[in-house]
Each structure stands twice: as structure tokens, then as C-alpha cells.
Short mmCIF file of C-alpha atoms in Angstrom, two decimals:
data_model
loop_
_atom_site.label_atom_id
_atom_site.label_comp_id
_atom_site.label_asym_id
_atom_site.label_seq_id
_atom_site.Cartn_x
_atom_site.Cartn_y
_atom_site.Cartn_z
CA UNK A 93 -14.51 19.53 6.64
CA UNK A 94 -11.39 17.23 6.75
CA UNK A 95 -11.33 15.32 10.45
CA UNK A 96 -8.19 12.53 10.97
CA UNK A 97 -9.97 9.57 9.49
CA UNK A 98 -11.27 11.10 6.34
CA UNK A 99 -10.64 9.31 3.69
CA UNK A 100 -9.15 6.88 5.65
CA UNK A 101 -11.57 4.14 6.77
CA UNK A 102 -12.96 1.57 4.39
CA UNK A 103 -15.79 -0.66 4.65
CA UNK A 104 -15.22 -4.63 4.54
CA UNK A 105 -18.37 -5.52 3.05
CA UNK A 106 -18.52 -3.24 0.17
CA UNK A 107 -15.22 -1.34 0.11
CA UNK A 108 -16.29 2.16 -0.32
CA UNK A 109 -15.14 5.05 1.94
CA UNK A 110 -16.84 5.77 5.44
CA UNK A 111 -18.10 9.18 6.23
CA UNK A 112 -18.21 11.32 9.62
CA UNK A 113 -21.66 11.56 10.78
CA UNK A 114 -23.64 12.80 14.16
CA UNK A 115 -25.74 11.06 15.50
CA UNK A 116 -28.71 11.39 18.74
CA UNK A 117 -29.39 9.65 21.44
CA UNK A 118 -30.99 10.14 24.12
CA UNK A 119 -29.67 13.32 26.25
CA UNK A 120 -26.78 13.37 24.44
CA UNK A 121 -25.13 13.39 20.61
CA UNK A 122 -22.02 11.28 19.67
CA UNK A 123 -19.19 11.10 16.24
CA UNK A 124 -19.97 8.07 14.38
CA UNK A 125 -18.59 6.86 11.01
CA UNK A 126 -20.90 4.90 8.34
CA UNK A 127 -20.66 3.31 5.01
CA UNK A 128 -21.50 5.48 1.94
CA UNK A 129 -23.16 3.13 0.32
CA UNK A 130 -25.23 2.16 3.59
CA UNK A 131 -25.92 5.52 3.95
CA UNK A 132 -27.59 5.93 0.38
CA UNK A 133 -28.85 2.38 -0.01
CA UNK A 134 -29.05 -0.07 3.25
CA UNK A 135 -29.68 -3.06 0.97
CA UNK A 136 -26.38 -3.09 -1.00
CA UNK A 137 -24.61 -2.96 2.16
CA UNK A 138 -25.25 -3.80 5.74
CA UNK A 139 -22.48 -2.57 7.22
CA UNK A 140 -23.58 -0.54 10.35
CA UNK A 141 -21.82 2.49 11.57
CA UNK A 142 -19.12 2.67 13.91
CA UNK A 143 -18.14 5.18 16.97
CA UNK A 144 -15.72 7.71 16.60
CA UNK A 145 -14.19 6.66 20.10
CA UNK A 146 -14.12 3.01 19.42
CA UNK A 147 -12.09 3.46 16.26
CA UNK A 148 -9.62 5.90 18.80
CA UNK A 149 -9.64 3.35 21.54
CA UNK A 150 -9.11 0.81 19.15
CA UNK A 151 -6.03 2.40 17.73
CA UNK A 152 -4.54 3.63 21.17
CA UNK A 153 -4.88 -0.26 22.38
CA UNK A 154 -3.10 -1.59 18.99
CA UNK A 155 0.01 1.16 19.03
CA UNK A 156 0.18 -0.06 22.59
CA UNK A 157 0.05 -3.49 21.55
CA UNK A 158 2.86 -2.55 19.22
CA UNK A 159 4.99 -0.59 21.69
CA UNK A 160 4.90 -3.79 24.33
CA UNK A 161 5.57 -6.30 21.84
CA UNK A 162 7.85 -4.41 18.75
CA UNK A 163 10.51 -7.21 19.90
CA UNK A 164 8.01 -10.23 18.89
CA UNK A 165 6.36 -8.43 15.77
CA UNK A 166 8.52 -5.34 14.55
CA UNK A 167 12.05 -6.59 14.66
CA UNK A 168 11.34 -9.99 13.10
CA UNK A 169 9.48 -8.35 9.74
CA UNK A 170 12.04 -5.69 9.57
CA UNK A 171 14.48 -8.60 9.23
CA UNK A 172 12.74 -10.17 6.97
CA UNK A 173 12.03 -7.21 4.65
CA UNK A 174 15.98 -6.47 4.44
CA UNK A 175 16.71 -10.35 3.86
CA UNK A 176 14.72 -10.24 1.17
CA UNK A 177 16.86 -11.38 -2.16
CA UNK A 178 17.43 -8.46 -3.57
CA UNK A 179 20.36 -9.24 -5.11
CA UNK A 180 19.17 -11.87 -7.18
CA UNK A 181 16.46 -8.91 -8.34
CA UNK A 182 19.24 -6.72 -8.96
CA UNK A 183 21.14 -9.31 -11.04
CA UNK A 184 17.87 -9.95 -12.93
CA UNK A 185 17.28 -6.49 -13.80
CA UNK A 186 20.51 -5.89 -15.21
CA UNK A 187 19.92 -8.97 -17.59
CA UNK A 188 17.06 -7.55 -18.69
CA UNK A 189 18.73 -4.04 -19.42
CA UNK A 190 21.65 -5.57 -21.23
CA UNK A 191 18.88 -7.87 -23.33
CA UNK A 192 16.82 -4.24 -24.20
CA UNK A 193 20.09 -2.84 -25.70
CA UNK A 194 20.47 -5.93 -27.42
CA UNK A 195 16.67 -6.00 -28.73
CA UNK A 196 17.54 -2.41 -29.42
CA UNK A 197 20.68 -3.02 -31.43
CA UNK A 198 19.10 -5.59 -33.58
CA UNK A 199 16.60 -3.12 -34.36
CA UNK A 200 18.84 -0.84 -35.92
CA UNK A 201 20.34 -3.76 -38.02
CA UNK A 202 17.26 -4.69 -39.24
CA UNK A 203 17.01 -0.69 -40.05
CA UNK A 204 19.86 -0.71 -41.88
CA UNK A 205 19.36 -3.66 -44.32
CA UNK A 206 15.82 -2.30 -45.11
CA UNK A 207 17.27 0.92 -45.85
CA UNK A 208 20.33 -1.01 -48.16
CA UNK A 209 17.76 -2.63 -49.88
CA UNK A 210 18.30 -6.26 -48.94
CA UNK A 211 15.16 -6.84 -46.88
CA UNK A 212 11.26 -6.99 -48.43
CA UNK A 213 9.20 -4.46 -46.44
CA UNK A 214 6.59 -7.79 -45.31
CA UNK A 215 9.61 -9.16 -43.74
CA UNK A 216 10.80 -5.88 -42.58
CA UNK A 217 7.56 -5.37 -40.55
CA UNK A 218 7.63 -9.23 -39.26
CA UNK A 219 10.82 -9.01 -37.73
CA UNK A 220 10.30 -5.19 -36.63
CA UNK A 221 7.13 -5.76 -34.70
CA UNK A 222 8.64 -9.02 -33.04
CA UNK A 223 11.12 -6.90 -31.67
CA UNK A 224 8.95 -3.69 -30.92
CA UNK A 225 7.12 -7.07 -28.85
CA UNK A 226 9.96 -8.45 -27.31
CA UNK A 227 11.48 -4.81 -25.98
CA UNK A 228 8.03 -3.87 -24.41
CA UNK A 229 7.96 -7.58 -22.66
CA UNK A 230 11.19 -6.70 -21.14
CA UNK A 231 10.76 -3.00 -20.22
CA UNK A 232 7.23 -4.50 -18.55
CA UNK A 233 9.33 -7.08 -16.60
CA UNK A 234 12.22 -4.42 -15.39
CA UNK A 235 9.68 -1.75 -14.58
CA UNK A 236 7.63 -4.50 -11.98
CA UNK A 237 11.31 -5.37 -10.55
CA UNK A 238 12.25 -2.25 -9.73
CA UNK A 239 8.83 -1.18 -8.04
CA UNK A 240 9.06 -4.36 -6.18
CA UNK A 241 13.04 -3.46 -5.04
CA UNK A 242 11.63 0.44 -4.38
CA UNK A 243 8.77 -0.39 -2.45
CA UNK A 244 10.46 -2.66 -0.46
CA UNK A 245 12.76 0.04 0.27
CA UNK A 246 9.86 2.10 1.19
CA UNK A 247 8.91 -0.13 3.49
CA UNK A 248 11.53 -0.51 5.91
CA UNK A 249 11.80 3.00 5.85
CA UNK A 250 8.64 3.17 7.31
CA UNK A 251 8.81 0.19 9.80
CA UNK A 252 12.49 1.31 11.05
CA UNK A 253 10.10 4.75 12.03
CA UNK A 254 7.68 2.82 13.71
CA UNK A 255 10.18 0.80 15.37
CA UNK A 256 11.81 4.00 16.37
CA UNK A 257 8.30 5.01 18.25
CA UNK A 258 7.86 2.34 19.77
CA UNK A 259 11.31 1.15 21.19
CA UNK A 260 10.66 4.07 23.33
CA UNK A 261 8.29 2.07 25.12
CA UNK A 262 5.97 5.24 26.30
CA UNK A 263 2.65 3.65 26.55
CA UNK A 264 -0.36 6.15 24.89
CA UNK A 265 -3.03 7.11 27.29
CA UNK A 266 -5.19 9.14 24.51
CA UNK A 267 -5.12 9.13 21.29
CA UNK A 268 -3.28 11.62 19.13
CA UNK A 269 -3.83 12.59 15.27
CA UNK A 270 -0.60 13.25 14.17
CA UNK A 271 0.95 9.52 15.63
CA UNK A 272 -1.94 7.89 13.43
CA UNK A 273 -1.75 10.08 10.29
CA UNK A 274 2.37 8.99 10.42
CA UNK A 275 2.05 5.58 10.66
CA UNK A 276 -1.59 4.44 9.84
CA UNK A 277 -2.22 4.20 5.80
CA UNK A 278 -6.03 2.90 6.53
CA UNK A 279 -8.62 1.30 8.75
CA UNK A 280 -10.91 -1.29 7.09
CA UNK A 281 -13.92 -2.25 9.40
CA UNK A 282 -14.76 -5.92 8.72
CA UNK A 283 -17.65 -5.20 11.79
CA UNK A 284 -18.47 -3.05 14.54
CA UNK A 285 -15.95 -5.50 17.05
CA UNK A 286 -13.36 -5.91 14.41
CA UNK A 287 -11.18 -3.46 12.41
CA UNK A 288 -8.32 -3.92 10.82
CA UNK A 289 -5.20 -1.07 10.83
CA UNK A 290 -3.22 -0.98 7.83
CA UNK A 291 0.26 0.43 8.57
CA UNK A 292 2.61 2.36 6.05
CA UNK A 293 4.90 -0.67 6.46
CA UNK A 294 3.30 -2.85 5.45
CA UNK A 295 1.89 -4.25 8.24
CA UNK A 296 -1.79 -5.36 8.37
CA UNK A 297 -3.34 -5.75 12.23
CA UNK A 298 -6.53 -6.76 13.03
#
């Protein structure tokens, strides 16, 4: 069965997945979630379970957190994310496009005088695979730019909807699965008194 946090909370020690157990006590049974690897081996790592209505609690108090103090914690990053220089990475990607057409048209020019006869094929093949190096250089350094300007992008998206929810200023008295599944990406437990929430934005909260 799928429940809310599947897949969702990691463990600090060892970084593997968590897993929704039951557990006994006496006169009564309770939803815990513990460490794969704990579970199989206890000596590779010691993490010990945590409660199913901890982790809730836990999140209801942080989004509540968040809704009192989005002017303090939201606003600021979301400023920060859009005054980000992106036009300097804008500018820097178009260099690099105009220097793989360039890499691209010297290619064919070095085509064309081995095909006329006026280049030896060892040379040929130097020149060629310094350029086949130099184009995949660039196309390396554009494609990280532009993940960098799209997930930036990304994230204010998300943070201007989380800023959205919690301008609102409705305090949560329970917790609810679809509020955590939109904003929460994962939960790493670093112990059973300290979690940290990972938000879609970005946003890391211990």
C-alpha cells in the first residue's frame, strides 16, 4: 500500500528510505516509520523508528510556523530567488551559442579542405577532434546554465504557491495529506526530536 509519506522520508544516518510499520504496545498498537536498513541490519544503522503522529505534528507545527512568519522567511527568499542575476546567465548563454556555431562553422571548413585535398588526414583528425572537444565543452557549459536559469524558475513557482497558502494566515489544527504532498518534496530524520522538511522551493527547515 501507498500511505502520504511513502517514499518520502529519508534517514540521516544512512540515507535510505523509511518504511510504514505497526507496532505493539501495551493495550494498544500505533503507525511508526523505520529505517530499511535498520530494519534488515541494526548494526549498519542505528537510526530508531519514528511515530507516525510525531512526523504529522511535526509538520502541522512547521506550516504553522510558516503561515505566522511567511513575512520574515517567505518574502525575503522569494526576493532573493528573482534577484538572482539572471541576466548575466542569459548573456553568457548566448556567448556560448554564438561560440558552438562558430566551433561548428570551422568544422565544416576544416571539412571542406580535407575533401579539396589540401589537408593530411593526421592533421585532419587533430584539428577535428579538438573541435568535436571544444563543442561538447560548450554544449556541457550551456546545458548546466540553462538548468540552473529553469530550476530557478521552478522554484519561485513553487514558493509564490506556498506564499499564496500561507498569506492566508488560517492556522492548521490537523494535519492534511494533500497540503503536504503540494508543498513537501521530503522529510529527512536526523533523530527521533529532529527532522528536517524539505520544501518544493527550495526551502530546507529543520
Amino acid at each position: 500500500n501507498r500511505y502520504t509519506f511513502s517514499g518520502k522520508i529519508l534517514c540521516g544516518e544512512c540515507g535510505d528510505t523509511f518504511k510504514r510499520r505497526i507496532h505493539s504496545c501495551t493495550g494498544y498498537k500505533y503507525t511508526a516509520w523505520c529505517c530499511s536498513t535498520h530494519i534488515k541490519d541494526k548494526d549498519k544503522c542505528h537510526m530508531l523508528f519514528v511515530k507516525d503522529d510525531d512526523l504529522k505534528q511535526a509538520f502541522v507545527t512547521m506550516m504553522n510556523k510558516l503561515v505566522f512568519g511567511h513575512q520574515m522567511v517567505l518574502r525575503p527568499l522569494l526576493q532573493s530567488l528573482r534577484g538572482l542575476n539572471d541576466q548575466s546567465r542569459l548573456l553568457k548563454i548566448e556567448e556560448l551559442e554564438t561560440a558552438i556555431e562558430k566551433n561548428r562553422e570551422q568544422k565544416q571548413v576544416l571539412t571542406n579542405l580535407m575533401a579539396s585535398g589540401y589537408l593530411e588526414p593526421a592533421l585532419f583528425n587533430k584539428e577535428s577532434n579538438e573541435l568535436a572537444a571544444e563543442a561538447e565543452a560548450l554544449r556541457q557549459e550551456k546545458d548546466g546554465l540553462m538548468r540552473s536559469v529553469n530550476g530557478d524558475m521552478v522554484k519561485i513557482e513553487e514558493l509564490q504557491r506556498l506564499l499564496r497558502f500561507t498569506s492566508k494566515g488560517t492556522m492548521m489544527t490537523e494535519f492534511d495529506d494533500e497540503i503536504f504532498l503540494s508543498f513537501v518534496e521530503r522529510i529527512t530524520v536526523l533523530s527521533r526530536k529532529e527532522v528536517v522538511f524539505e520544501w518544493k522551493c527550495g526551502l530546507s527547515l529543520k
